[in-house]
Amino acid sequence: MALSLNVCFLLGSPDISGGTNVIFNHAAYSMRKGCQVTIVTDSEVTSERIAWHAEAEHLRFANYGDVANTQFDIVVATWWPTTYWLHRVAARHYAYFVQSIESRFPSSREEALRDYAENTYLFDVHLITEVDWICDYLEHHYGRKAHLAYNGIDKSIYCPDGPAIAPRDPERPRVLIEGSLGVPLKNTERTIALCNYAGADEIWLMTPTPVDHVDGVDRLFSRITQAQTAEVYRSCDILVKLSYVEGMFGPPLEMLHCGGTAVCYKVTGHDLYLTHEHNALLADIDDEIEVVRGIQRLLTDRALRERLSRNGLDTAASWPDWTTSSAKFLEVLKTIAGSRERRATRDQLRGMSQQLQIAYETADHLQRRLSELDVESKTMNPSPRYPFPAGRSIAELEADIRNLKTQIQQLGGEGGSSRTRELEAQIKHLQDANTAQERIVLERWDVMQEMGKTIFERDQRIAELEAKLSQLGAE
């Protein structure tokens, strides 16, 4: 396969993030090796938004309209929503670069959105990933084999020797926290609280979130360049990183390269290079007592801290740089581009995207309707097939049932009277309504989606008919 491969990456956002950094590095390497590389995004790309990456200014960015008449050798989705956009670009081959199992990102209350993200692994395209545990996940749950190319690291930037914001002081170790703010899965705010609770003398925060003040930290570094992040790492002794979800766990690896150590949760991806009591201290997720104990040990035990740091440098020495990593990634792209294996066509991807979008919109519509079943609020009947009285909550129905039963008891020996039978009929009606509503909530989501699709389509037809009637009335 000639090196002049015409590659397109579909990007969600050009803003600073670990995932975007990976894409920019692979794209820049492929371009240096003679490939034509285009990064397509609906987001506006300005020089300010990409200044954080040293090579981004040399990359070609475009929107979907710009490439409407371009045929690529391979198009690569790089974030789960971009998988639904693959059909918008013409290509001989389509691939999905899975950087994490992103269906874990939405909250448990966003069931429909979680399904929408998870369904991207159903697309019959070539899969690429950066870490073993994702390979295992895709094979175990979907029977899909993925190409593997580990992320690299820029060893000219992330190294123990170089400029620092402030020199390290062995008698007063400095703690660093890295992560986005306002993102529950990154757990940054709680990490700040735990570091303070552990008694750290000086706490620094490095974040991609645009902020100018954060309570609980002594120094704040917001949206800085890669070279500057290394200067921060070299100024600190201990990185505390307590995120709940990761693909390839990058910041601790950067810290090891800069001569420090870390306290981390045993999040997915940690076992690629972190070993408890060897180059870092690890805790089970949400074991905050162990986290605080680990921070305090490193703050007070200089010998332990130095031993973990030395071992961390040994770990760093064996990790591939970006040239090695991106060469492997380009090799994977060329393998895919030269493959004769039949995969989904552009039309099939379009159809699949539309089908899954309908399923998501249906499930999301139903989920919003079901939220009205909250016992604290009034609820409307979500479907005429269930005789649920409009404007009544489940709690109110249950109170009505108890009241009717009390009335029957008060009738005493008149158990067979017409009044008793009438009350029993009312109870049965309310119980049937209650049972039906509970069934909706408890049924599996695939059943609810199918039922919801019928309700959704019916509601659309009703709305269309009402609109036509209104138009006829106006005429």
XYZ file of C-alpha atoms in Angstrom:
475
model
C 0.000 0.000 0.000
C 1.445 3.345 -1.038
C 2.151 5.834 1.673
C -0.043 8.436 -0.050
C -3.080 7.101 1.770
C -5.995 9.542 1.815
C -7.247 9.458 5.413
C -10.105 11.272 7.098
C -10.585 11.508 10.880
C -14.023 12.504 12.189
C -13.491 14.671 15.264
C -15.952 15.821 17.895
C -14.044 18.855 19.191
C -10.570 20.342 18.606
C -10.359 21.507 22.220
C -7.742 20.186 24.610
C -8.365 16.619 25.744
C -6.475 13.364 25.964
C -8.486 11.800 23.140
C -7.976 14.728 20.782
C -4.252 14.729 21.591
C -4.036 11.101 20.435
C -5.823 11.879 17.169
C -3.665 14.923 16.441
C -0.476 12.927 17.029
C -1.533 10.051 14.752
C -2.734 12.495 12.085
C 0.471 14.530 12.175
C 2.652 11.420 11.870
C 0.635 10.046 8.943
C 0.926 13.408 7.209
C 4.714 13.458 7.721
C 4.854 10.016 6.136
C 3.232 11.272 2.957
C -0.437 10.593 3.622
C -3.152 13.059 2.800
C -4.901 13.710 6.107
C -8.104 15.637 6.722
C -9.759 16.166 10.098
C -13.480 16.773 9.672
C -15.573 18.385 12.375
C -18.733 20.470 12.588
C -17.026 22.523 15.283
C -15.349 25.806 14.329
C -11.574 25.392 14.436
C -9.638 28.512 15.344
C -5.930 28.923 16.008
C -6.736 29.651 19.646
C -8.601 26.359 20.096
C -5.717 24.235 18.781
C -2.772 26.240 20.173
C -2.370 23.711 22.986
C -0.951 21.120 20.551
C 2.423 21.739 18.952
C 1.582 20.201 15.544
C -2.116 20.977 15.191
C -1.528 24.143 13.181
C -0.033 22.030 10.367
C -3.092 19.782 10.078
C -5.896 20.266 7.573
C -9.325 20.861 9.111
C -12.597 20.814 7.206
C -16.334 20.553 7.738
C -18.630 17.965 6.205
C -19.662 20.276 3.385
C -16.027 20.789 2.376
C -15.539 17.043 1.722
C -18.921 16.320 0.163
C -17.285 15.459 -3.176
C -14.174 13.746 -1.817
C -13.599 9.984 -1.846
C -11.215 8.882 0.928
C -9.345 5.629 1.235
C -10.410 5.338 4.842
C -12.606 7.352 7.207
C -12.083 6.904 10.963
C -14.703 7.757 13.587
C -12.944 8.842 16.778
C -15.783 9.521 19.254
C -19.024 7.593 19.595
C -21.343 10.242 18.015
C -19.028 10.436 14.979
C -19.797 6.783 14.259
C -23.304 7.925 13.335
C -21.707 10.442 10.951
C -19.542 7.981 9.000
C -22.073 7.811 6.164
C -21.735 11.563 5.621
C -18.301 11.000 4.046
C -17.511 8.790 1.044
C -14.772 6.204 1.570
C -13.573 2.827 0.393
C -13.199 1.664 4.004
C -14.674 2.766 7.337
C -13.160 2.340 10.792
C -13.999 3.182 14.403
C -11.184 4.189 16.758
C -12.574 3.154 20.151
C -10.686 5.151 22.796
C -12.973 4.123 25.661
C -16.253 2.346 26.227
C -18.070 5.655 26.095
C -21.473 4.224 26.936
C -20.257 4.410 30.546
C -20.054 8.201 30.402
C -23.768 9.114 30.649
C -25.361 8.847 34.085
C -27.508 5.882 35.082
C -30.580 8.100 34.614
C -29.692 8.570 30.938
C -30.520 5.000 29.977
C -31.496 5.804 26.410
C -28.293 7.771 25.778
C -26.192 4.955 27.222
C -27.844 2.525 24.807
C -27.295 4.944 21.920
C -23.554 5.064 22.656
C -23.299 1.308 23.240
C -25.026 0.566 19.940
C -22.092 2.068 18.035
C -20.249 -1.218 18.560
C -22.860 -2.885 16.342
C -21.621 -1.049 13.234
C -19.908 -3.461 10.864
C -16.743 -1.411 10.413
C -13.092 -2.051 11.234
C -12.277 -1.482 14.897
C -9.099 0.055 16.302
C -8.323 0.659 19.952
C -5.466 1.726 22.197
C -5.685 -0.593 25.184
C -6.109 -4.310 25.873
C -9.171 -4.117 28.099
C -11.213 -2.511 25.309
C -10.145 -5.297 22.937
C -11.374 -7.796 25.508
C -14.657 -5.930 25.974
C -15.435 -5.793 22.263
C -14.586 -9.448 21.750
C -16.482 -10.653 24.831
C -19.668 -8.647 24.236
C -19.759 -8.431 20.442
C -17.416 -11.133 19.138
C -15.433 -8.393 17.375
C -11.675 -8.378 16.899
C -10.042 -4.959 17.141
C -6.663 -3.767 15.925
C -4.486 -2.578 18.808
C -2.094 0.385 18.800
C -0.980 1.658 22.204
C -0.827 5.392 22.764
C 2.633 6.873 22.778
C 4.126 9.713 24.750
C 6.317 12.640 23.717
C 9.536 11.858 25.546
C 11.090 15.145 24.457
C 8.450 16.916 26.558
C 7.701 14.417 29.326
C 11.053 13.702 30.927
C 12.610 14.270 34.393
C 15.046 16.929 33.209
C 13.786 20.267 31.988
C 12.197 23.520 33.098
C 9.787 23.553 36.023
C 7.366 26.076 37.463
C 9.031 25.692 40.857
C 11.734 23.325 42.160
C 10.712 20.274 44.167
C 11.403 20.368 47.901
C 12.017 16.906 49.450
C 10.974 18.252 52.845
C 7.715 19.666 51.545
C 6.338 17.408 48.796
C 3.844 19.008 46.467
C 0.562 17.362 45.383
C -0.879 17.728 41.881
C -4.464 17.042 40.784
C -5.345 16.748 37.093
C -8.804 16.634 35.563
C -11.841 18.425 34.210
C -14.170 20.219 36.598
C -17.890 19.604 36.645
C -17.493 16.132 35.141
C -18.598 13.501 37.711
C -16.620 10.676 36.089
C -13.383 12.662 36.494
C -14.126 13.120 40.223
C -11.877 16.190 40.377
C -13.736 18.172 43.017
C -13.797 15.220 45.402
C -10.096 14.626 44.772
C -9.373 18.191 45.882
C -11.323 17.606 49.097
C -9.468 14.353 49.860
C -6.047 15.925 49.282
C -6.933 18.684 51.724
C -8.257 16.157 54.216
C -4.964 14.232 53.935
C -3.100 17.350 55.083
C -1.172 18.207 51.911
C 0.763 21.455 52.460
C 0.586 22.570 48.836
C -1.943 21.458 46.220
C -1.816 22.360 42.543
C -4.602 21.788 40.013
C -4.143 21.322 36.264
C -7.393 21.318 34.283
C -8.665 21.717 30.715
C -11.681 23.538 32.150
C -11.569 27.317 31.536
C -11.570 28.679 35.108
C -9.586 31.314 37.002
C -10.286 30.217 40.582
C -10.952 26.926 42.371
C -11.385 26.607 46.126
C -9.040 24.238 47.930
C -5.984 24.567 45.680
C -2.889 26.744 46.037
C -2.111 27.113 42.338
C -4.295 26.693 39.292
C -3.235 25.888 35.717
C -6.114 26.064 33.237
C -5.923 25.079 29.552
C -2.148 25.151 29.283
C 0.011 23.738 26.472
C 1.574 20.273 26.518
C 5.031 21.720 27.170
C 3.650 23.619 30.135
C 1.986 20.499 31.566
C 5.416 18.864 31.747
C 6.729 21.859 33.665
C 3.890 21.404 36.158
C 4.574 17.673 36.498
C 8.272 18.338 37.160
C 7.309 20.774 39.906
C 5.176 18.258 41.812
C 5.971 15.019 43.619
C 2.615 13.230 43.812
C -0.203 13.102 41.257
C -3.586 12.192 42.736
C -5.895 10.970 39.976
C -9.214 9.453 41.077
C -11.298 9.265 37.909
C -13.959 6.573 37.599
C -13.700 5.921 33.860
C -10.646 5.954 31.605
C -9.678 4.433 28.296
C -5.913 4.641 28.261
C -4.941 6.196 31.624
C -2.603 8.984 30.415
C -1.761 11.559 33.141
C -0.129 9.122 35.618
C 2.111 7.873 32.798
C 3.135 11.464 32.058
C 3.876 11.961 35.756
C 6.095 8.868 35.874
C 8.037 10.168 32.875
C 8.645 13.434 34.751
C 10.053 11.695 37.817
C 7.026 11.669 40.103
C 4.651 9.053 41.446
C 0.873 8.803 41.830
C -2.081 7.801 43.966
C -4.863 6.414 41.771
C -8.004 4.369 41.720
C -7.788 0.993 40.008
C -9.640 2.389 37.036
C -9.747 0.631 33.659
C -6.360 0.941 31.948
C -4.311 1.390 35.123
C -2.795 -2.101 34.934
C -1.001 -1.302 31.683
C 1.812 0.326 33.626
C 0.846 1.048 37.264
C 1.735 -1.482 39.983
C 0.782 -0.984 43.610
C 3.781 -0.342 45.888
C 6.118 -0.503 42.864
C 5.648 2.777 40.995
C 2.418 4.121 42.554
C -0.099 3.562 45.324
C -3.465 2.210 44.189
C -6.871 1.980 45.825
C -10.125 0.316 44.898
C -12.638 2.739 43.418
C -14.338 4.796 46.146
C -12.003 3.502 48.872
C -11.356 7.022 50.075
C -9.799 5.881 53.345
C -7.068 4.075 51.406
C -6.598 7.127 49.173
C -6.058 9.429 52.156
C -3.744 6.888 53.769
C -1.740 6.640 50.537
C -1.371 10.413 50.217
C -0.258 10.685 53.842
C 2.274 7.875 53.418
C 3.851 9.620 50.460
C 3.846 12.989 52.195
C 5.694 11.638 55.241
C 7.830 8.783 53.856
C 10.531 10.256 51.639
C 12.191 6.859 51.053
C 8.917 5.371 49.769
C 8.291 8.346 47.532
C 11.771 8.183 46.023
C 11.597 4.411 45.505
C 8.283 4.663 43.645
C 9.640 7.526 41.541
C 12.765 5.563 40.556
C 10.666 2.578 39.562
C 8.347 4.903 37.676
C 11.234 6.104 35.535
C 12.092 2.483 34.733
C 8.469 1.952 33.676
C 8.591 5.088 31.543
C 11.758 3.958 29.773
C 9.970 0.913 28.346
C 6.914 2.818 27.121
C 6.758 3.652 23.367
C 7.129 7.197 22.104
C 4.675 8.733 19.637
C 6.793 7.845 16.626
C 6.599 4.155 17.520
C 2.920 4.336 18.441
C 1.816 6.303 15.393
C 3.859 4.075 13.094
C 1.851 1.154 14.440
C -1.395 3.083 13.983
C -0.502 3.934 10.376
C 0.343 0.279 9.782
C -3.155 -0.605 11.002
C -4.703 1.998 8.667
C -2.801 0.569 5.696
C -3.885 -2.954 6.636
C -7.514 -1.842 6.724
C -7.187 0.123 3.472
C -5.733 -2.944 1.759
C -8.306 -5.333 3.167
C -10.691 -7.203 0.855
C -12.934 -8.125 3.747
C -16.483 -6.991 3.087
C -17.823 -4.502 5.619
C -20.789 -2.158 5.770
C -21.199 0.117 2.770
C -21.956 3.810 3.019
C -25.654 3.169 2.315
C -25.771 0.447 4.951
C -24.141 2.780 7.483
C -26.700 5.448 6.651
C -29.557 2.992 7.179
C -28.074 1.679 10.411
C -27.578 5.207 11.718
C -31.156 6.147 10.936
C -32.542 2.999 12.546
C -30.546 3.467 15.737
C -31.393 7.153 15.866
C -35.103 6.297 15.714
C -34.596 3.725 18.476
C -32.803 6.310 20.604
C -35.377 9.041 20.045
C -38.137 6.554 20.842
C -36.464 5.368 24.028
C -35.630 8.914 25.069
C -39.223 10.005 24.404
C -40.544 7.111 26.473
C -38.015 7.754 29.226
C -39.229 11.334 29.513
C -42.822 10.111 29.641
C -41.939 7.568 32.329
C -40.259 10.267 34.407
C -43.756 11.585 35.004
C -44.383 8.472 37.110
C -42.321 9.970 39.921
C -44.370 9.505 43.083
C -43.854 13.135 44.007
C -45.455 14.450 40.832
C -48.662 14.212 38.852
C -48.599 11.880 35.890
C -50.551 11.578 32.683
C -51.552 8.371 30.971
C -48.618 7.341 28.714
C -50.788 5.020 26.643
C -54.547 4.452 26.206
C -53.991 0.715 26.540
C -53.529 1.240 30.286
C -56.508 2.798 32.179
C -54.400 5.150 34.269
C -56.416 8.164 35.491
C -55.004 11.419 34.148
C -53.352 13.738 36.623
C -52.957 11.143 39.392
C -49.704 9.873 40.894
C -49.099 6.261 41.912
C -48.971 7.324 45.544
C -52.419 8.921 45.245
C -53.845 5.805 43.586
C -52.522 3.627 46.391
C -54.118 5.993 48.929
C -57.441 5.686 47.061
C -57.178 1.891 47.152
C -56.586 1.941 50.918
C -59.571 4.274 51.373
C -61.864 1.999 49.359
C -60.764 -1.039 51.357
C -61.556 0.857 54.555
C -65.029 1.609 53.246
C -65.595 -2.088 52.536
C -64.525 -2.987 56.069
C -66.949 -0.412 57.432
C -69.813 -2.071 55.570
C -69.381 -5.036 57.922
C -71.679 -7.937 57.189
C -72.942 -6.475 53.928
C -70.151 -8.154 51.999
C -72.395 -9.182 49.129
C -74.174 -5.880 48.711
C -74.162 -3.939 45.488
C -72.188 -1.163 47.210
C -69.446 -3.594 48.182
C -69.267 -4.981 44.646
C -69.034 -1.448 43.310
C -66.160 -0.618 45.660
C -64.364 -3.876 44.793
C -64.712 -3.045 41.085
C -63.164 0.380 41.692
C -60.293 -1.213 43.618
C -59.641 -3.673 40.801
C -59.655 -0.858 38.252
C -57.097 1.131 40.240
C -54.960 -1.944 40.925
C -54.930 -2.784 37.218
C -53.826 0.747 36.432
C -51.103 0.614 39.072
C -49.863 -2.779 37.914
C -49.722 -1.611 34.314
C -47.643 1.429 35.193
C -45.251 -0.589 37.333
C -44.886 -3.044 34.475
C -43.729 -0.243 32.196
C -41.056 0.788 34.668
C -39.812 -2.726 35.402
C -39.788 -4.188 31.884
C -36.445 -4.530 30.118
C -35.399 -1.579 28.004
C -35.612 -3.481 24.737
C -39.284 -4.197 25.415
C -39.907 -0.610 26.475
C -38.217 0.682 23.338
C -40.483 -1.421 21.128
C -43.587 -0.318 23.005
C -42.350 3.259 23.045
C -41.818 3.202 19.288
C -45.496 2.356 18.806
C -46.552 5.126 21.203
C -44.171 7.610 19.610
C -45.317 6.845 16.064
C -48.968 7.009 17.137
C -48.409 10.379 18.791
C -46.732 11.650 15.620
C -49.665 10.503 13.484
C -52.125 12.154 15.868
C -50.140 15.393 15.765
C -50.084 15.313 11.959
C -53.838 14.697 11.760
C -54.541 17.476 14.259
C -52.401 19.834 12.194
C -54.319 18.914 9.019
C -57.642 19.398 10.804
C -56.534 22.797 12.050
C -55.486 23.755 8.531
C -58.863 22.621 7.099
C -60.650 24.578 9.805
C -58.705 27.688 8.942
C -59.662 27.313 5.302
